[in-house]
XYZ file of C-alpha atoms in Angstrom:
485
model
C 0.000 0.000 0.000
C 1.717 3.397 -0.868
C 2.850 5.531 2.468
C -0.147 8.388 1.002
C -2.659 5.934 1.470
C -1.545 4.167 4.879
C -1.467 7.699 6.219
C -4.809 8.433 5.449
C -6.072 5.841 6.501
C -4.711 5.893 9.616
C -6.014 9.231 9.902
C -9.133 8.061 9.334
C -9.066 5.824 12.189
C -7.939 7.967 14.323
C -10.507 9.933 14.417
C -13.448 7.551 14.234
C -11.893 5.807 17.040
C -11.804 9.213 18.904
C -15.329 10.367 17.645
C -17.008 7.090 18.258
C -15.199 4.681 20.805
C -13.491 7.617 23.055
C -16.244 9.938 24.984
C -14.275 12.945 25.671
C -15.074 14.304 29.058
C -18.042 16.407 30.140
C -17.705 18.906 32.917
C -19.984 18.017 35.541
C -22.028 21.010 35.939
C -22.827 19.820 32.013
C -24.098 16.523 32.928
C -28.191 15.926 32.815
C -30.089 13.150 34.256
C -33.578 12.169 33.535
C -35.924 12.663 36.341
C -36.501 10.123 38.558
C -39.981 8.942 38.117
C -41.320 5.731 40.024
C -43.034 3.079 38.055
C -46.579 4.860 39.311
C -45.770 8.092 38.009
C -44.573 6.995 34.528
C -47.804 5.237 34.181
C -49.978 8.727 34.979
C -48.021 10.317 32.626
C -48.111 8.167 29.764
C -51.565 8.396 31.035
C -52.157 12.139 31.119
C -50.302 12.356 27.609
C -52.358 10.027 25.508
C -55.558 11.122 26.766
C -54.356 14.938 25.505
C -53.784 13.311 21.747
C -57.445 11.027 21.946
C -59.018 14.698 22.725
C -57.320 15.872 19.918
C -57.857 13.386 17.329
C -61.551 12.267 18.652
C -63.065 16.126 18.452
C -64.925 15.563 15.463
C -66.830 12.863 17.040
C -67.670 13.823 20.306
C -68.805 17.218 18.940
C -70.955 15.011 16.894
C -72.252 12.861 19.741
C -72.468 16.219 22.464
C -75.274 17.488 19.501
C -76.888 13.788 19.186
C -77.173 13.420 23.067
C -78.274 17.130 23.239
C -80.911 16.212 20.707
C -82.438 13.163 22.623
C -81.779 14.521 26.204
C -82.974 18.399 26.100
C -85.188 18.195 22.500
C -86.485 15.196 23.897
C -86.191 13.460 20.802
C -85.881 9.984 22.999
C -83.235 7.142 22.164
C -82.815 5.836 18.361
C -81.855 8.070 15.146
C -83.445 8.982 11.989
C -85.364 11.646 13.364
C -85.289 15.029 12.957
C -84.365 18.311 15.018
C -85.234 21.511 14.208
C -86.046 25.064 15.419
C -89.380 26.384 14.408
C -88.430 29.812 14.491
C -84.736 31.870 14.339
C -82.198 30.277 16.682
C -81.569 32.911 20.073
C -79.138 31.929 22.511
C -80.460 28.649 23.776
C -79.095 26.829 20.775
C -76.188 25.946 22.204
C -74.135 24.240 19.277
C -71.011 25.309 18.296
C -71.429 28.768 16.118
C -74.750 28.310 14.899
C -76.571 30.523 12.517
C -79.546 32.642 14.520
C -80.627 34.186 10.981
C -81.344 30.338 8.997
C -83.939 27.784 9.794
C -82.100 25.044 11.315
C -83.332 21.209 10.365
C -80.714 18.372 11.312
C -81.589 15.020 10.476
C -79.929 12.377 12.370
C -79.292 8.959 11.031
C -78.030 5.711 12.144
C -77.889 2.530 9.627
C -76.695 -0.183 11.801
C -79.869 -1.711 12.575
C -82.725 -0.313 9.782
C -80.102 -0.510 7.146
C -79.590 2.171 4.161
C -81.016 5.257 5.654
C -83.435 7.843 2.412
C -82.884 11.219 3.248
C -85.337 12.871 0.297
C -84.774 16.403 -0.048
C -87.718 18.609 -1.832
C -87.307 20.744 -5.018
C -85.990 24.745 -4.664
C -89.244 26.077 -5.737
C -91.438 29.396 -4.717
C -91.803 28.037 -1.129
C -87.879 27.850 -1.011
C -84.741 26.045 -1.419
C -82.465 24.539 0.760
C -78.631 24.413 1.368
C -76.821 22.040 3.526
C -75.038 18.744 3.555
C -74.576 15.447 4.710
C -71.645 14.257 7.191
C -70.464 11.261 8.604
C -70.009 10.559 12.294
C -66.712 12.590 12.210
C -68.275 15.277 10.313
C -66.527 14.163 7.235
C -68.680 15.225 4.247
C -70.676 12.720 2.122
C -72.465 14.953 -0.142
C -74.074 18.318 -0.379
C -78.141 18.653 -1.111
C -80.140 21.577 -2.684
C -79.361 23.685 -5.756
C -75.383 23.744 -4.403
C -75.780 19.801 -4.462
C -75.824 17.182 -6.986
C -79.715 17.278 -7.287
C -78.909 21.092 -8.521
C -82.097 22.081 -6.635
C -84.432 19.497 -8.615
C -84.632 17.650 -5.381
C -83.509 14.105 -5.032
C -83.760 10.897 -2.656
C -80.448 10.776 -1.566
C -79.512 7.680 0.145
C -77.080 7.109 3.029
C -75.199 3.330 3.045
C -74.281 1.525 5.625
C -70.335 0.524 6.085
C -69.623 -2.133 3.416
C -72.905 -1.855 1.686
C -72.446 -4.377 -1.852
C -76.251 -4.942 -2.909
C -77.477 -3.065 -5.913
C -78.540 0.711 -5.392
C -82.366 0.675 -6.853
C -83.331 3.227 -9.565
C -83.689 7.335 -8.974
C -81.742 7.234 -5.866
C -78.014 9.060 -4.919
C -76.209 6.874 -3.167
C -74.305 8.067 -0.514
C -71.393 5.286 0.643
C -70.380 6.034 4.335
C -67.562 3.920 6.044
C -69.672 4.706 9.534
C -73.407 4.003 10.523
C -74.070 7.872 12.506
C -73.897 11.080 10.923
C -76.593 13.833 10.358
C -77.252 16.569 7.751
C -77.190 19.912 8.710
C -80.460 21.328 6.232
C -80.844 25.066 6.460
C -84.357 26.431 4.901
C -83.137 29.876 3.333
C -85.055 32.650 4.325
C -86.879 34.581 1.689
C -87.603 37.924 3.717
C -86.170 37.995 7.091
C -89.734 39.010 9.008
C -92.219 36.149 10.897
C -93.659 35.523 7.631
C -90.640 35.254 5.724
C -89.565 32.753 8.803
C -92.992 30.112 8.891
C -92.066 29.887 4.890
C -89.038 28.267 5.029
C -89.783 26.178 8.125
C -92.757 24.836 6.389
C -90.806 24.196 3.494
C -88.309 22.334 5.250
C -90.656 20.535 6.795
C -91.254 18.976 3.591
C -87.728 16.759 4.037
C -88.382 13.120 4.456
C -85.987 10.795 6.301
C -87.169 6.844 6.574
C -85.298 3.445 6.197
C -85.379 1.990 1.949
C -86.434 -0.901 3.351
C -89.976 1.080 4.132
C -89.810 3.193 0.798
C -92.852 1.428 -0.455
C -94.883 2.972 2.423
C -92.444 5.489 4.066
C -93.463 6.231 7.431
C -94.248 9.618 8.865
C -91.245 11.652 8.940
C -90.715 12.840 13.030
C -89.689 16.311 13.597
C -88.668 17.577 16.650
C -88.825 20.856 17.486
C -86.094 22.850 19.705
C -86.894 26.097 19.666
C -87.807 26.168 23.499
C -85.057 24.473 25.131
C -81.462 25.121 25.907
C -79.703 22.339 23.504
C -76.546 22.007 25.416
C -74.050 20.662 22.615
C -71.109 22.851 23.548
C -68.400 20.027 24.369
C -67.278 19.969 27.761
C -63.293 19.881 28.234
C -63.689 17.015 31.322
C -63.579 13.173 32.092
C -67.287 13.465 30.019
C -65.113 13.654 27.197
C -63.985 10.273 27.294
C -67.356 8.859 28.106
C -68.673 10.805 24.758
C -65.742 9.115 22.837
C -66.494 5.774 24.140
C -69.838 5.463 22.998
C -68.500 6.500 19.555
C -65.881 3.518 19.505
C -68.409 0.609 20.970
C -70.870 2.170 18.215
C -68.656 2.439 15.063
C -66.628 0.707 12.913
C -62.682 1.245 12.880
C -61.374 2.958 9.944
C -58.200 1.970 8.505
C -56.600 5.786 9.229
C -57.335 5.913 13.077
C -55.771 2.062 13.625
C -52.996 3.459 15.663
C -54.831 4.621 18.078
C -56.619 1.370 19.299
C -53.722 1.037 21.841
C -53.760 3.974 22.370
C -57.406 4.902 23.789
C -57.135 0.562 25.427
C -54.492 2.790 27.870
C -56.831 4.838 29.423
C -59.673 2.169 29.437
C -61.466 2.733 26.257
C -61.562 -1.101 24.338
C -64.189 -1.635 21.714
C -66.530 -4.513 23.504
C -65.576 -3.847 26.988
C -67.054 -1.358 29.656
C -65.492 2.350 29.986
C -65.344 2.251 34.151
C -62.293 4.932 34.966
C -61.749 4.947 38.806
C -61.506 8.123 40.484
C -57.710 8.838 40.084
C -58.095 8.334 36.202
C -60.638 10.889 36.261
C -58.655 12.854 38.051
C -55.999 12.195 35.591
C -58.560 12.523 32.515
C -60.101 16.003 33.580
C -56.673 17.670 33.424
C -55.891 16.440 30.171
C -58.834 17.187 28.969
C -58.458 21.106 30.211
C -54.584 20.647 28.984
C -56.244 19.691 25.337
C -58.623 22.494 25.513
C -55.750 24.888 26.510
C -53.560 23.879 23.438
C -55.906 24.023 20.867
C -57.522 27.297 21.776
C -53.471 28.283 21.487
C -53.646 27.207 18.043
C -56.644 28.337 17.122
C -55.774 32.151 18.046
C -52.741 31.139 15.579
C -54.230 30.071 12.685
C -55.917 32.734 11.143
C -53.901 34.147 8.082
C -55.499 36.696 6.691
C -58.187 36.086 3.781
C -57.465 39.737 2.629
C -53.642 40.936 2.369
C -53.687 43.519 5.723
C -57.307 42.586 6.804
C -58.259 40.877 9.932
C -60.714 38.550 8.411
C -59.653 34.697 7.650
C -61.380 31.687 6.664
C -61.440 29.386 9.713
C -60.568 26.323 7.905
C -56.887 25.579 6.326
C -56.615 24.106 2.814
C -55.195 21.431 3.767
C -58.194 20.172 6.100
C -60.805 21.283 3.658
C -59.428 19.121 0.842
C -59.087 16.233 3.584
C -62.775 16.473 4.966
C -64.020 16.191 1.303
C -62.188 13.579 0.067
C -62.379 10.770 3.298
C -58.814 11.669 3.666
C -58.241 10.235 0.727
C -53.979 11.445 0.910
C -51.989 9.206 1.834
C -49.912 11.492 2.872
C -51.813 14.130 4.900
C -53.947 13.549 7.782
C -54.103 17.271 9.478
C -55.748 15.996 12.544
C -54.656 19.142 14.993
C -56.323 21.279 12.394
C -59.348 19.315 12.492
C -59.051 19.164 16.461
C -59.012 22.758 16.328
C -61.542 23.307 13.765
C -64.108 21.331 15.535
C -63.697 23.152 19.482
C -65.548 26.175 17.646
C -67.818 24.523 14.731
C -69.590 21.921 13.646
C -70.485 21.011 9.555
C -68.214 20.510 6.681
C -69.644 20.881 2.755
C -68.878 18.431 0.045
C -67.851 21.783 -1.886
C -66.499 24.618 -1.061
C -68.070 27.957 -1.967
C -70.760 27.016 -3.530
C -73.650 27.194 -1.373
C -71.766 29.530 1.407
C -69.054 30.906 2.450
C -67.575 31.702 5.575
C -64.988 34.262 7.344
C -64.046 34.616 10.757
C -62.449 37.851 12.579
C -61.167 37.647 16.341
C -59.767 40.927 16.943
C -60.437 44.181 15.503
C -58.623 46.703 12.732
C -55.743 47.772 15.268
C -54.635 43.585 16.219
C -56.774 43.711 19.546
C -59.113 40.669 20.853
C -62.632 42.048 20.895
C -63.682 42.936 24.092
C -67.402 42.644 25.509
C -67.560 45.290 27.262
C -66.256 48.061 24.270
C -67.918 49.128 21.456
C -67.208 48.140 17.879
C -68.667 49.123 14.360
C -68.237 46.754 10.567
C -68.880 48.924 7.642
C -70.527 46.316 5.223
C -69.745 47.975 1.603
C -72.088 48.251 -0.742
C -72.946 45.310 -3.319
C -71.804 42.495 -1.370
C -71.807 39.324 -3.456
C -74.428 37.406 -2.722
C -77.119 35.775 -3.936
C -79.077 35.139 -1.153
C -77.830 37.080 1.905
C -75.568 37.477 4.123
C -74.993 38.048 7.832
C -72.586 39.004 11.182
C -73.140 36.851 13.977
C -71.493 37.539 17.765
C -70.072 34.382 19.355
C -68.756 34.147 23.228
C -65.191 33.598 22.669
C -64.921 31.005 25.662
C -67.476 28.426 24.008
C -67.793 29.562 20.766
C -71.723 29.536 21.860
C -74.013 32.151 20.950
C -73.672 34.399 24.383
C -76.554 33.507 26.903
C -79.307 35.782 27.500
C -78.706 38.020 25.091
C -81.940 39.126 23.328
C -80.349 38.776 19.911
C -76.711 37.713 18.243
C -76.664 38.853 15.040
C -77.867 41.077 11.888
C -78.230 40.357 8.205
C -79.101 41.807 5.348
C -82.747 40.826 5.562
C -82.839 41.515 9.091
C -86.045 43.836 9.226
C -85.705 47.526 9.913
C -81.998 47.076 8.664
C -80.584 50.820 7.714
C -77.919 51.244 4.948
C -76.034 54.452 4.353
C -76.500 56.460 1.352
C -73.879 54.743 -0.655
C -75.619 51.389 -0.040
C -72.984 50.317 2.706
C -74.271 48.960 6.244
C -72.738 49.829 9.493
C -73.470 47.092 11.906
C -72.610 48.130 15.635
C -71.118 46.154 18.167
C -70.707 46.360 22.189
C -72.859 46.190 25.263
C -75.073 49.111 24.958
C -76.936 50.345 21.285
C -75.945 53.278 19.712
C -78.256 56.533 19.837
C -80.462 56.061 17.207
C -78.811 52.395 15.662
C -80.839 50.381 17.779
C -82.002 48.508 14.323
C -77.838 47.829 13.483
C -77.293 46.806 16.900
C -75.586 43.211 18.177
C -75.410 43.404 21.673
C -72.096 41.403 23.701
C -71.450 41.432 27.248
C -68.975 43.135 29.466
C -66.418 40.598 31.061
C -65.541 38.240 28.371
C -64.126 38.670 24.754
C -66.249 37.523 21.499
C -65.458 36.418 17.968
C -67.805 37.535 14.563
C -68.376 35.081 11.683
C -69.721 36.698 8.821
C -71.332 34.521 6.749
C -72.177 34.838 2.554
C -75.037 32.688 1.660
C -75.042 32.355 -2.530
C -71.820 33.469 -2.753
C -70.265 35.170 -5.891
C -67.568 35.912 -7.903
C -66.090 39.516 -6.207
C -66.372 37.602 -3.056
C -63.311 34.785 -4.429
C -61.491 37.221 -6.897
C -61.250 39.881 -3.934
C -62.478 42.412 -6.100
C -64.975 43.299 -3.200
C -63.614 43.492 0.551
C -65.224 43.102 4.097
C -63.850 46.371 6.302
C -62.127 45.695 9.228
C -63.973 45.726 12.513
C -63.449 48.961 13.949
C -63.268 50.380 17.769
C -65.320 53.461 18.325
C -65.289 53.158 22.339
């Protein structure tokens, strides 16, 4: 071997044996030790830490099941599905779901296939007594298709039927079939207002009341559709960040199917006592143990969502609540293999419920937390949103007030929104619309007026129902939210 070589190589040795096989020595004020944990306390933490990631990945769900218990317990729809819940007149603050809309007739039909099989959910044509736009979601809130003229029945009406998991018999004639890889899910169904006044309001309930939901197996003689009415309770649906968590999210395992995605967390939820087949019975130091991860969840994705909003307008405050990457995800099944964005949807689903097949077409939604100068809105201040003229819409649109704790409508409030069919709504000479803000009404604005509350911030979600083209192209712009007081 020539002397070059031999001393290279040598080199070469040198240094791996003094890089790899020689530890050079560490000063000991530089050395670290684990903590010392005992066998007890490992176990609560693995504990604690695993029941933070099932809140996380299992939002979806339990907001799902907080609404379907809500819907038997305090509607008093009773046990068993395919039914449906609805609000006979606008929503006020005892419709406690996660931002709903106070100025659309709410209709939710809830179905379940496992035991009556493939589920007809018939929707009725857009006609003069009025149309309909909603969709319907699996058990995670995962759209399977939207209805009404923004749907594939293009506002003809269809019977649009809902499969169970693994469904292989032949779909009959004139129906839209609707595979689902889960047995729960509902529709959300909103009846869109024609004029905004009482009148305007019994219209599009009794339209909607027109919806059918029955098994196929009865389509020969469909039963009588049951509708449950709301409007007088307080539907408690907002989720609550405590060991009821976990009970929520065990009746969704024992009731549904695994899907292929969410196999890595079977061990996962077995190690803090959630098995499919076997009872959920946490002692009182798991609950102990559960409740803080729950609030510990809660705490971290409220973190995120205050960091997610990038702007919808370069410099504006508004943002759509929902990243790309989740919206593509929720209409496709997931479909990626390579992107499952379930901290978005964790985050997504502490303040909302409802995901369409298609973006855009039907509505459209942005969301603003703090106001033109970068400051959380606060309850107790006063605010105005200049509303320009010719906003691009179809249909109409609205600003809604949310508590920014819950994500609730704020309780006993005597209204939480206005819209542009709001009655008595003023516009400005140029066609624009102020809409105030804050505790007390303006002199003289009463008819512009949301009201909040002192002592707790809120969040707006202004909502574009028929939205058009200015709206995407940005050639029209939503104002910032202003402070006046």
């Amino acid at each position: 071997m020539p002397m070059r070589t031999m001393l290279v190589a040598a080199t070469l040795l040198a240094v791996g044996a003094l890089l790899g096989g020689l530890a050079l020595p560490v000063p000991a004020d530089e050395k670290k030790s684990a903590p010392a944990f005992t066998p007890a306390e490992r176990a609560e933490r693995t504990l604690h830490r695993r029941a933070v990631e099932a809140v996380i990945w299992g939002m979806p769900a339990v907001n799902y099941d907080f609404m379907y218990q809500a819907a038997v317990r305090d509607a008093k729809a009773g046990a068993g599905s395919n039914k449906i819940v609805y609000w006979s007149r606008l929503s006020d603050w005892k419709n406690q779901t996660l931002t709903p809309n106070p100025d659309a007739v709410y209709f939710m039909p809830f179905f379940d296939t496992k035991d009556v099989g493939p589920v007809v959910l018939d929707i009725p044509p857009a006609d003069e007594g009025g149309s309909i736009t909603g969709s319907v979601m699996d058990c995670w809130q995962a759209a399977l298709e939207d209805v009404g003229p923004a749907g594939v029945d293009k506002g003809k009406g269809g019977k649009y039927l809902i499969l169970p998991p693994g469904y292989k018999e032949k779909v009959p004639e004139g129906y839209i079939a609707m595979p689902s890889d889960n047995f729960q899910g509902y529709a959300l169904v909103r009846s869109i207002l024609q004029t905004g006044d009482d009148a305007g309001v019994a219209r599009a309930v009794a339209y909607a009341r027109r919806v059918k939901l029955y098994p196929l197996s009865q389509a020969h003689n469909p039963p009588e559709t049951i509708f449950v009415d709301a409007s007088d309770v307080v539907f408690e649906a907002n989720i609550s960040y405590d060991s009821r968590f976990f009970e929520s999210l065990d009746r969704m395992v024992q009731r549904e199917p695994w899907l292929t995605r969410d196999k890595a967390m079977i061990d996962a939820l077995k190690s803090i006592g959630i098995a499919k087949g076997k009872p959920y019975r946490p002692d009182e130091a798991t609950r102990r143990i559960l409740n803080a991860a729950a609030d510990e969840a809660h705490a971290w994705l409220d973190l995120k969502y205050q960091t997610m909003f990038s702007p919808y307008y370069d410099g504006r405050r508004w943002a759509l609540p929902m990243s790309a990457e989740l919206i593509e995800g929720l209409q496709t099944q997931f479909s990626n293999p390579d992107s499952y964005p379930v901290e978005g949807r964790g985050v997504v689903y502490t303040m909302a419920f409802f995901s369409p097949k298609r973006s855009g077409a039907g509505s459209f939604y942005l969301m603003a937390i703090k106001d033109r100068q970068g400051q959380p809105f606060d309850g107790g201040s006063a605010y105005r949103l200049t509303v320009p003229a010719n906003a691009p819409v179809r249909q109409y649109w609205s600003a809604t007030v949310y508590d920014r704790a819950t994500h609730g409508l704020i309780r006993n409030l005597p209204r939480s929104s206005r819209s542009s069919q709001t009655p008595g709504l003023e516009k400005n000479a140029d066609g624009s619309v102020d809409v105030y803000f804050g505790p007390k009404a303006p002199a003289n604005k009463e008819s512009n007026w949301v009201p909040t509350k002192a002592g707790g911030q809120f969040e707006v979600l202004f909502r574009f129902y028929g939205p058009e083209k200015p709206l995407f192209d940005k050639t029209w712009k939503l104002s910032d939210i202003e402070k006046i007081e």
